[in-house]
Tab-separated table of C-alpha atoms in Angstrom:
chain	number	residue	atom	x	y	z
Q	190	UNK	CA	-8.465	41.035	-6.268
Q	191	UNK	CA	-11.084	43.237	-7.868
Q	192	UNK	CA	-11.718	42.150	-11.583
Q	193	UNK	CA	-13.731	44.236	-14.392
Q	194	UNK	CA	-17.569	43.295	-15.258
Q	195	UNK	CA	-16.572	41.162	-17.720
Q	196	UNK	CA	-13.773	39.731	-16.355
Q	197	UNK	CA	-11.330	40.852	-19.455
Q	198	UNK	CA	-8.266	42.750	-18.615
Q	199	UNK	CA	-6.782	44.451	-21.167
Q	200	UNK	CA	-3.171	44.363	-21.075
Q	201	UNK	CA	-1.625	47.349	-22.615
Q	202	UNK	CA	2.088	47.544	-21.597
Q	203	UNK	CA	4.800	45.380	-21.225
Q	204	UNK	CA	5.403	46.244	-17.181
Q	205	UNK	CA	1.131	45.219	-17.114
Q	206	UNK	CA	1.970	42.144	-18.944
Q	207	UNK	CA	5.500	41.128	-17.024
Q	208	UNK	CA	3.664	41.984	-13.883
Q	209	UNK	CA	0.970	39.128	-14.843
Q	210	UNK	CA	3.356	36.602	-15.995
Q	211	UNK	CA	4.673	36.919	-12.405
Q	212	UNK	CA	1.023	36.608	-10.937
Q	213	UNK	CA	0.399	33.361	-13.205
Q	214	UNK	CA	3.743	31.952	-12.067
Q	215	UNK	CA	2.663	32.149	-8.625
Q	216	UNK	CA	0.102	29.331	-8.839
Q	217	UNK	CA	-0.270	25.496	-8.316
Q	218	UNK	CA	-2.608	23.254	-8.977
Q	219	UNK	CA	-3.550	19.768	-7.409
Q	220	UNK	CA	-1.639	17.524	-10.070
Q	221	UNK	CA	-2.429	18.505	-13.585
Q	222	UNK	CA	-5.862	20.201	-12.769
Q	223	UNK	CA	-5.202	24.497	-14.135
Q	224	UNK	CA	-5.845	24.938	-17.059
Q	225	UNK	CA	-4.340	27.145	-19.760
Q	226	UNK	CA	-6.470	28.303	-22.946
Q	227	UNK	CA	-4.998	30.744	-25.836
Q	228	UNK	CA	-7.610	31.637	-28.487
Q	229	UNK	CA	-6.542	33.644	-31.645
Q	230	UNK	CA	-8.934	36.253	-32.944
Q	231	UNK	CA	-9.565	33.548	-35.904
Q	232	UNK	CA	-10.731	30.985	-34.150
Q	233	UNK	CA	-14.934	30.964	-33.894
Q	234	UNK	CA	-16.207	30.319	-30.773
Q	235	UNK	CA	-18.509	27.519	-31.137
Q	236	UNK	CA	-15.202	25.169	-32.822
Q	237	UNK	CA	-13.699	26.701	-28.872
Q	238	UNK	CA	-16.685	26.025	-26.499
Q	239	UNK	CA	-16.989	22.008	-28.291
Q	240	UNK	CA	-12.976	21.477	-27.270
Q	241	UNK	CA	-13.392	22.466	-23.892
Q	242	UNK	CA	-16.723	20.292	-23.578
Q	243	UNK	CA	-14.860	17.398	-25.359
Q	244	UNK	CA	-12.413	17.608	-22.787
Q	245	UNK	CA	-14.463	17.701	-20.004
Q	246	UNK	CA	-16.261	14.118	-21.380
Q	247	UNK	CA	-12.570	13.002	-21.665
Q	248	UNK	CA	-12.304	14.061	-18.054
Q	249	UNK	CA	-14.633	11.722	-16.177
Q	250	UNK	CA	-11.911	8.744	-16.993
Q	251	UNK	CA	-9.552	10.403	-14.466
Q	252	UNK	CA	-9.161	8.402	-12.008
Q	253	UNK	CA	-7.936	10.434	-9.128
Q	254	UNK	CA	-11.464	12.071	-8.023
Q	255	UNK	CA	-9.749	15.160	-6.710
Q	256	UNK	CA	-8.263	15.653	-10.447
Q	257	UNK	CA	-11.238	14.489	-12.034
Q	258	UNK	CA	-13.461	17.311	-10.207
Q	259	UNK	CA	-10.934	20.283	-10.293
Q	260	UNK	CA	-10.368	19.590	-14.267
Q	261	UNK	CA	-14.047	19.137	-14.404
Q	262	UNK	CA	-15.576	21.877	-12.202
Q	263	UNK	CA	-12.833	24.361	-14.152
Q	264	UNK	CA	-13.991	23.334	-17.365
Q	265	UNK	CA	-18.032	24.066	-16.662
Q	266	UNK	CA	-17.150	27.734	-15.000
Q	267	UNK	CA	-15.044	28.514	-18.513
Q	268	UNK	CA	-17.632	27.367	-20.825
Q	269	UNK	CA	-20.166	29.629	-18.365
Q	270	UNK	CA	-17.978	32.458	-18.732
Q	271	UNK	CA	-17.125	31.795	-22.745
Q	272	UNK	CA	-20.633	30.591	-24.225
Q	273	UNK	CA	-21.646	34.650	-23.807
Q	274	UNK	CA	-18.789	35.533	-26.417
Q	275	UNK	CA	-19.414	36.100	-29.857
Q	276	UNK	CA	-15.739	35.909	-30.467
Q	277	UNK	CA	-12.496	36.795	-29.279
Q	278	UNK	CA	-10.508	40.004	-29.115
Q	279	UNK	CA	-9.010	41.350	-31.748
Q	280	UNK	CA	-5.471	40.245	-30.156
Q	281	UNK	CA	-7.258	36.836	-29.045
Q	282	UNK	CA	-7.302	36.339	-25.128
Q	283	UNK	CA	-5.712	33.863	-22.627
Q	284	UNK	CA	-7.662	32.125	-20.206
Q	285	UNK	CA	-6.403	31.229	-17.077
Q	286	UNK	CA	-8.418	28.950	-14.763
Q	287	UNK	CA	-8.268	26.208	-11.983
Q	288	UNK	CA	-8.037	25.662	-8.170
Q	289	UNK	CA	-4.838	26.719	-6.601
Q	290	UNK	CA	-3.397	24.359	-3.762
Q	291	UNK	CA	-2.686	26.522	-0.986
Q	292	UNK	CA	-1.959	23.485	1.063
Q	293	UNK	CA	-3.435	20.010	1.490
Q	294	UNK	CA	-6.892	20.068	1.054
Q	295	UNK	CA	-6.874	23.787	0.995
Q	296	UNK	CA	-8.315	25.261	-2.914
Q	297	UNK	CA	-8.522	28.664	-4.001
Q	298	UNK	CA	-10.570	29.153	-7.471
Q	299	UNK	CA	-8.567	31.139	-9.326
Q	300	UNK	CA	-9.522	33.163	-12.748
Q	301	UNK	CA	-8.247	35.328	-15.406
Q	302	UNK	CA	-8.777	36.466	-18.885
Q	303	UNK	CA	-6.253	38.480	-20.546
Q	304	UNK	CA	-5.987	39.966	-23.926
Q	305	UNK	CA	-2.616	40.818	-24.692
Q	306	UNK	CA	-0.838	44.045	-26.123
Q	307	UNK	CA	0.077	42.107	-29.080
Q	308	UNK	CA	-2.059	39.351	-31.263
Q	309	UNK	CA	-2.106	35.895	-30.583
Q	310	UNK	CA	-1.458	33.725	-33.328
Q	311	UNK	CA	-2.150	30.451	-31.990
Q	312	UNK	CA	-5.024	27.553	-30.771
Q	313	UNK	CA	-3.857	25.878	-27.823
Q	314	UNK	CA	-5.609	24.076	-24.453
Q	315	UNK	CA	-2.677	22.769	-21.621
Q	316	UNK	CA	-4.067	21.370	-18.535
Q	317	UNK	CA	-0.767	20.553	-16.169
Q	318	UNK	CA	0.386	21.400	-12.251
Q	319	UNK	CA	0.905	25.270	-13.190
Q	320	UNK	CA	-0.377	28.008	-16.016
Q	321	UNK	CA	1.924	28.097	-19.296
Q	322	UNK	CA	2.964	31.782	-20.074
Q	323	UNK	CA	5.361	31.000	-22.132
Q	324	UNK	CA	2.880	32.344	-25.493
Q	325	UNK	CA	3.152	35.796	-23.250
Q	326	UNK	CA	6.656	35.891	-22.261
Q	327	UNK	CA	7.651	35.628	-26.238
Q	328	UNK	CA	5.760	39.100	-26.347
Q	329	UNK	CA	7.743	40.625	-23.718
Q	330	UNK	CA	10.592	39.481	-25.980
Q	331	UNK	CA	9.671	40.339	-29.036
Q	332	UNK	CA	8.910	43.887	-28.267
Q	333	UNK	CA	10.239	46.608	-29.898
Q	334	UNK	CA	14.349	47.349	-29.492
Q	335	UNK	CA	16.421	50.703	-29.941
Q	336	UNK	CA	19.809	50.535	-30.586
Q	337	UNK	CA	22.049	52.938	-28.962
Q	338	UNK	CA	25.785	53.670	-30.991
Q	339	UNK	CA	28.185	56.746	-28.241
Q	340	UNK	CA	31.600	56.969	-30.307
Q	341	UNK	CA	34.390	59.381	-29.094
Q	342	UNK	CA	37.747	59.365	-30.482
Q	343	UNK	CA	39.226	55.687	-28.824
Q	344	UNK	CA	36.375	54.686	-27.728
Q	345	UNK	CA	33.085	53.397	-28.497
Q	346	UNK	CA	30.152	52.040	-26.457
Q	347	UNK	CA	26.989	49.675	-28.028
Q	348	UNK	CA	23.605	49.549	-25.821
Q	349	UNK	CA	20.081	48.376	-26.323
Q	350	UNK	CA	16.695	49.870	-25.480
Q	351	UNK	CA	14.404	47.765	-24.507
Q	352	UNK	CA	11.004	48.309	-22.819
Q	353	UNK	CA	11.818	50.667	-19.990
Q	354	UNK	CA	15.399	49.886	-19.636
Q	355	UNK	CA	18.402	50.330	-21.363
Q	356	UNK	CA	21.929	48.324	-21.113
Q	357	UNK	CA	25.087	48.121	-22.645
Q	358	UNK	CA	26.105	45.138	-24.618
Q	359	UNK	CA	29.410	45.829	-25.942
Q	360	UNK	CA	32.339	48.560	-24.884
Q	361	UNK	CA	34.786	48.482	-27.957
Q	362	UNK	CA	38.236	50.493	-27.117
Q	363	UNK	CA	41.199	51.715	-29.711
Q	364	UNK	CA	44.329	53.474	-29.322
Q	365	UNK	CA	43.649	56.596	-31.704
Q	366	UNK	CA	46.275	59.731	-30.557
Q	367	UNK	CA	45.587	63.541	-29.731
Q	368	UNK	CA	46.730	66.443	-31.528
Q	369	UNK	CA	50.656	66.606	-32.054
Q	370	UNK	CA	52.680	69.184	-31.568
Q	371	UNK	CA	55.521	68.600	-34.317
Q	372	UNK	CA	55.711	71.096	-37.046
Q	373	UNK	CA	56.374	70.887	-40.832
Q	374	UNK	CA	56.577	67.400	-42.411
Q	375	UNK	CA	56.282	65.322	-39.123
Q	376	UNK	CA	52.993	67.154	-38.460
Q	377	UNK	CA	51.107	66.269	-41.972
Q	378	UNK	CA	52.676	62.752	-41.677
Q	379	UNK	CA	51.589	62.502	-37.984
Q	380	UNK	CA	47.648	63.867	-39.261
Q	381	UNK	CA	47.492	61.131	-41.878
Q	382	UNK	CA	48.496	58.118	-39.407
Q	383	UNK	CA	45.641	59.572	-36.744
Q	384	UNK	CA	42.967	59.757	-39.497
Q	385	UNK	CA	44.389	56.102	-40.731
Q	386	UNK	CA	44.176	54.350	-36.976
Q	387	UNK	CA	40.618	56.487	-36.580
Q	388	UNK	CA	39.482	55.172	-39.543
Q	389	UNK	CA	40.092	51.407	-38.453
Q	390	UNK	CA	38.519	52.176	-35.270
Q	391	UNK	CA	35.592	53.302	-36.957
Q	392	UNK	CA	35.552	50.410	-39.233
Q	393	UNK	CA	36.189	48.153	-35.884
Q	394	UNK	CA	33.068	50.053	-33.757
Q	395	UNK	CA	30.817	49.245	-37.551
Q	396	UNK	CA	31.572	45.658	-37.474
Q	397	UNK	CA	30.357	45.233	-33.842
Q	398	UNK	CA	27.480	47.039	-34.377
Q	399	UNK	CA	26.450	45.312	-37.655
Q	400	UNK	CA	27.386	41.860	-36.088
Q	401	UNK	CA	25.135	42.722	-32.844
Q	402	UNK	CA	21.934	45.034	-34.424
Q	403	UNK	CA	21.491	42.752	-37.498
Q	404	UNK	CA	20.490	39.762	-35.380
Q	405	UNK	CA	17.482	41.731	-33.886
Q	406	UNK	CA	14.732	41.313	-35.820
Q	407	UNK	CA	12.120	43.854	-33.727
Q	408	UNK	CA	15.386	46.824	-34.015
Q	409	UNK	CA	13.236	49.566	-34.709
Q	410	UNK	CA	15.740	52.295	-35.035
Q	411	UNK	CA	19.256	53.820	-33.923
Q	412	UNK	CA	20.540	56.604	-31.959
Q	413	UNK	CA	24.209	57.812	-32.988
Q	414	UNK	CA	25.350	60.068	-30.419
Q	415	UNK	CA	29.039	61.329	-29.628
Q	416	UNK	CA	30.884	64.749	-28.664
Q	417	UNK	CA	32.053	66.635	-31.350
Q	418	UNK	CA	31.915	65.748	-35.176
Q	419	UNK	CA	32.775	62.035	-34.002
Q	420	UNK	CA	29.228	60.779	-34.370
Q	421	UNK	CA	29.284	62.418	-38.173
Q	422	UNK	CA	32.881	61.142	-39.118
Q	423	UNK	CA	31.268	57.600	-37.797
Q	424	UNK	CA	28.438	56.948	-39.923
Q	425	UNK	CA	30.502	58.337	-42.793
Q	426	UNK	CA	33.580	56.300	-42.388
Q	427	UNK	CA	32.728	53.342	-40.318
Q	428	UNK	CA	30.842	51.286	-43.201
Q	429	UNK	CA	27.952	50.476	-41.165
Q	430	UNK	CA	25.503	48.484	-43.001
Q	431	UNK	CA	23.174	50.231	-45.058
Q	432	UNK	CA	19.899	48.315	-43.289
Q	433	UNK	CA	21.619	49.501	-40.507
Q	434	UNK	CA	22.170	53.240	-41.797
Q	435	UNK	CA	18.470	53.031	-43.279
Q	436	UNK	CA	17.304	52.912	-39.066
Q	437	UNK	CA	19.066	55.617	-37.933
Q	438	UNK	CA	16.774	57.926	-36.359
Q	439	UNK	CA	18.823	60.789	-35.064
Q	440	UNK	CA	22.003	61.918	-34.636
Q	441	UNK	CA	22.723	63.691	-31.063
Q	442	UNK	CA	25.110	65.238	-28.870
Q	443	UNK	CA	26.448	62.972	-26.171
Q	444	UNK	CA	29.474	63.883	-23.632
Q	445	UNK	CA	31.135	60.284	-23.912
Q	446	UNK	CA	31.180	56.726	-24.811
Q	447	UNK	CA	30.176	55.169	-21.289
Q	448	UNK	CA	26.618	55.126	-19.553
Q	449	UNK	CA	26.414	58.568	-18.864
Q	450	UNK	CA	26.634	59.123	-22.291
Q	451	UNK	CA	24.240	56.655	-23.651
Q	452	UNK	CA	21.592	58.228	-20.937
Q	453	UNK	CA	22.417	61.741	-22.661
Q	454	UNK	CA	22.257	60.712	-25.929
Q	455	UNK	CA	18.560	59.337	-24.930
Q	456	UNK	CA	17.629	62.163	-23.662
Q	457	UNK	CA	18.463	64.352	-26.618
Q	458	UNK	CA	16.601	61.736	-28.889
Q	459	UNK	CA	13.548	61.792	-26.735
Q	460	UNK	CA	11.377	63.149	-30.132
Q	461	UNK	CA	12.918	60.354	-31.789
Q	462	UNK	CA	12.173	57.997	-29.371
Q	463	UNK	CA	9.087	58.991	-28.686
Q	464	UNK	CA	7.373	55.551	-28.950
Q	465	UNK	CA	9.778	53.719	-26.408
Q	466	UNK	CA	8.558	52.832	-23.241
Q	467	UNK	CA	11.462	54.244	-21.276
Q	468	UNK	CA	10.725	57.443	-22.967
Q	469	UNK	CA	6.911	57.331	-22.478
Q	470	UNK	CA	7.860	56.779	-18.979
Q	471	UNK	CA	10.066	60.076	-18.517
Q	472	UNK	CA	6.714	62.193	-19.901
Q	473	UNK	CA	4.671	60.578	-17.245
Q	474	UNK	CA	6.857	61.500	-14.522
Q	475	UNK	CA	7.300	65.008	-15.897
Q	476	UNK	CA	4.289	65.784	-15.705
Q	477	UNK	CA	3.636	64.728	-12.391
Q	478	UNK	CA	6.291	66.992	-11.442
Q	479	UNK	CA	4.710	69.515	-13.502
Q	480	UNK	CA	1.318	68.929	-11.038
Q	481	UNK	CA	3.405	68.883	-7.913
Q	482	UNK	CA	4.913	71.784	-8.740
Q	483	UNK	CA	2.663	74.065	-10.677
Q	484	UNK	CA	-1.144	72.173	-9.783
Q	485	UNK	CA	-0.329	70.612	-6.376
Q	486	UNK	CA	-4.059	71.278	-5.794
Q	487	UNK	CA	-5.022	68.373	-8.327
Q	488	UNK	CA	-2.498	65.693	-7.312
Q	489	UNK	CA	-2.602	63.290	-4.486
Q	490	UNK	CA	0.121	60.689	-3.727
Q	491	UNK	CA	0.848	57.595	-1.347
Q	492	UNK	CA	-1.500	54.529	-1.829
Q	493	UNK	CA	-4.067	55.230	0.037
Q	494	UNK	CA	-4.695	58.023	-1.327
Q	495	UNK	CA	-4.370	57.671	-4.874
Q	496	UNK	CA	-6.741	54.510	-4.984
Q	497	UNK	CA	-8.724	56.156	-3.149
Q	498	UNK	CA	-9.021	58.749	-5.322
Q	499	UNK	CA	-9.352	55.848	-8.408
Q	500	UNK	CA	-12.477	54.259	-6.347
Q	501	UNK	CA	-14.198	57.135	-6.054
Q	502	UNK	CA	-13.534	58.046	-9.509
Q	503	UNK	CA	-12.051	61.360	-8.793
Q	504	UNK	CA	-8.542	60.696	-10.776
Q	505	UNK	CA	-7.681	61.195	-14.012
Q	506	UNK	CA	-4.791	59.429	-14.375
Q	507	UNK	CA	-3.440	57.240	-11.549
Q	508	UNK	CA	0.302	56.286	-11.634
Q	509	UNK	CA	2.170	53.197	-10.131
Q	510	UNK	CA	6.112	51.981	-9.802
Q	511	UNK	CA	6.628	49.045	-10.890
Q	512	UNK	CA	9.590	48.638	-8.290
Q	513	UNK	CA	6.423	48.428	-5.894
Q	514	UNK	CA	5.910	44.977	-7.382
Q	515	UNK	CA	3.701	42.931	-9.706
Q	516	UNK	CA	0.973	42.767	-6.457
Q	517	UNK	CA	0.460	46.539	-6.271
Q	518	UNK	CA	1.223	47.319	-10.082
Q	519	UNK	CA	-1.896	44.540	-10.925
Q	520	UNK	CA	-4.205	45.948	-7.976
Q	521	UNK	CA	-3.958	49.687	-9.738
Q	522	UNK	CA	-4.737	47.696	-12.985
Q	523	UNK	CA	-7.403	45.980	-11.966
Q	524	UNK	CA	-9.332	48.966	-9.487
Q	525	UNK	CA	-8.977	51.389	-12.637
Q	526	UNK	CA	-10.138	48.832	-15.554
Q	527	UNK	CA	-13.166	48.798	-13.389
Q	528	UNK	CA	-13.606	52.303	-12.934
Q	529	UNK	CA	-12.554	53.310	-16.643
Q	530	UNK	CA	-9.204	55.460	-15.422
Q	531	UNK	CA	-6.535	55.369	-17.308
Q	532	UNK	CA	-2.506	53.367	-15.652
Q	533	UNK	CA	0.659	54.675	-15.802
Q	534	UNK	CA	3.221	52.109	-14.873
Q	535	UNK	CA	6.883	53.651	-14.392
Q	536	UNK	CA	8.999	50.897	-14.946
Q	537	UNK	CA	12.278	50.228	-12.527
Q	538	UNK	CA	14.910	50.895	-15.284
Q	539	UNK	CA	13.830	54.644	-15.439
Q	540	UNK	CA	15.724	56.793	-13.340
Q	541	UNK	CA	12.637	58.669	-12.783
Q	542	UNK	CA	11.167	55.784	-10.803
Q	543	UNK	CA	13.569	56.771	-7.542
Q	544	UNK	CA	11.351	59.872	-7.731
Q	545	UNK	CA	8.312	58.598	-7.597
Q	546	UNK	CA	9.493	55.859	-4.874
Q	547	UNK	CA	10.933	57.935	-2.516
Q	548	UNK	CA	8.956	61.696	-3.001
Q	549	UNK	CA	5.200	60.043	-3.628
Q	550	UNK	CA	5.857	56.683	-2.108
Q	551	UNK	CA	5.203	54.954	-5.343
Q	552	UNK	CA	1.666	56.152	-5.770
Q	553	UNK	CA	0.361	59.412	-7.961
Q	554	UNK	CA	-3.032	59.974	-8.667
Q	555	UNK	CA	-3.703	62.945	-11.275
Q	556	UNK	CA	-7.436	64.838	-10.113
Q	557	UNK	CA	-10.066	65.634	-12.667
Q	558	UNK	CA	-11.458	68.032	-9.673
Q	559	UNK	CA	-9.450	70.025	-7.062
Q	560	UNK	CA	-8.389	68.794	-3.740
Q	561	UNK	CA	-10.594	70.011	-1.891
Q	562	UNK	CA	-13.387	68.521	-3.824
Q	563	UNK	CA	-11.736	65.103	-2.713
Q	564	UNK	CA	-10.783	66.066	0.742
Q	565	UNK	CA	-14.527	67.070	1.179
Q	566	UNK	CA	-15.724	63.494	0.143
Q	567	UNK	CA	-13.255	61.709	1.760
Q	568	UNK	CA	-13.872	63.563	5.410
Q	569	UNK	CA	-18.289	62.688	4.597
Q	570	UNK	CA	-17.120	59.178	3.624
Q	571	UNK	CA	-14.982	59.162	7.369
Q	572	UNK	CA	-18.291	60.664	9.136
Q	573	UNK	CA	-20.752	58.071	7.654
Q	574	UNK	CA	-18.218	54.990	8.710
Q	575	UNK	CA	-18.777	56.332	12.339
């Protein structure tokens, strides 16, 4: 795989960062011989580079010469690599280093550096059989959380909003009659029982909200969606907690309390939302359906194409699907952190990402020049292979 100058990828999305957890997973080393190195931004160099050649002293009493060179030879190509930084990354960086066992006898050096989307806080060296993510994977889980609140009369439905997905965590359902024909007496007495037994589902759709919201520490805000005045008569009469009524971000229409209602009451919070990577996601594709449509002549699509148009530093923007997998996802990352181009990664929970699958075969690249301008270089580049 291509990898910048430097050999520093900057990891600026969760789908970049899930899709090299996966990558890291994939590897093996020949007993305890990869090693795993997070540096926080704290941390000076010098105190870094003296652990690692403290450890590779400590290294020549292995006794298993295979182990003793792999841990060894690892160690000398970091400190190579490291000894030319003045310091870390703001957000610290993760190194990931050692000789993966394809089989037997049969080592592939393998080597990344990867400063995260969010800061590590922590000093740590691991040298075992396989790289420890587990310092990243607590940022995929810590990341930022939307909670999603549908109410129609009876019935209620609780969802989360994480990343670029959304799914519902809790469907709460409660007997609450229609309108009643009865006149006179019957009719007011038959009004106050249905505001009574609306009320207490109210109160009942509060409490599961408060019980589930409050133990999210990242919940950054709250849609409240519903037809009708139900979303109002709600947050007025529910007694949702006032942390929780502090988060509320918007109040929207929504046609009913099931998944095609928390999807609409999404999409008419979008401004709201506007920081969420599900809704980031939805922009991206809209405007690439803005350039098919309206600008077809500054769009290409398929993968050979679109890197093609990232290598020869033609594109603009280049998007990918994350459905395409973490191998195509961190090939885009890597071709266009060495060219300077700015990813779009359209994560699988987005509906949006069928589109982009199955009309641009999961690869969009966005031209800086027209077509024909690309066409023109690609049919030279075609001549001079001859």
């Amino acid at each position: 795989m291509n990898r910048p100058p430097n050999g520093v990828y900057y990891i600026k999305t969760p789908v970049e960062l899930r899709a090299f957890i996966n990558l890291l997973k994939k590897f093996r080393g020949y007993a305890t011989t990869l090693i795993t190195l997070y540096i926080n931004a704290e941390r000076p160099m010098p105190d870094v580079l003296n652990l690692l050649r403290s450890e590779w002293s400590t290294a020549s009493n292995i006794k298993d010469k295979t182990t003793r060179t792999h841990v060894q030879d690892t160690l000398e190509r970091i400190i190579n690599n490291l000894k030319g930084e003045a310091k870390a990354p703001e957000n610290g960086m993760a190194v990931f280093a050692g000789f993966h066992m394809i089989n037997q006898g049969n080592y592939e050096w393998v080597y990344y550096v990867v400063v995260p989307p969010q800061p590590i806080n922590t000093f740590k060296y691991i040298c075992d059989t396989a790289f420890h993510t587990e310092i990243l994977e607590d940022q995929l889980h810590a990341g930022v959380v939307y909670g999603i609140v549908v109410v129609e009369r009876g019935e209620a439905v609780i969802a989360l909003l994480k990343g670029g997905q959304w799914e519902v965590v809790k469907t709460v359902e409660f007997f609450v009659p229609g309108k009643h024909s009865a006149g006179g007496q019957s009719a007011n007495r038959y009004k106050r029982q249905t505001e009574h037994l609306a009320e207490a589902f109210y109160k009942l759709v509060a409490e599961e909200v408060n019980k589930i919201f409050l133990q999210i520490p990242t919940l950054k805000g709250i849609i409240v969606g519903g037809p009708g005045p139900t979303k109002e008569d709600f947050l007025e009469e529910g007694g949702l907690d006032y942390r929780l009524k502090d988060k509320v971000l918007a109040v929207v229409p929504a046609c009913c309390a099931n998944e095609y209602g928390v999807t609409e009451a999404i999409r008419n919070a979008q401004e709201a939302l506007k920081e969420s990577e599900y809704v980031k996601a939805k922009e991206v594709m809209d405007r690439v359906m803005y350039y098919a449509v309206k600008k077809s002549d500054y769009l290409v699509y398929g993968r050979e194409r679109a890197l093609k148009a990232l290598e020869t530093g033609m594109a603009e923007v280049v998007v990918v699907a994350e459905e395409l997998g973490e191998d195509a996802v961190l090939e885009v990352v890597m071709k266009a952190e060495e060219k300077g181009v700015k990813v779009e990664v359209v994560p699988r929970g987005v509906e949006e990402s069928k589109t982009l699958i199955q009309a641009f075969g999961g690869y969009v690249a966005i031209l800086s020049t027209p077509i024909w301008v690309f066409e023109q270089q690609m049919a030279q580049a075609a001549e001079a292979a001859q």
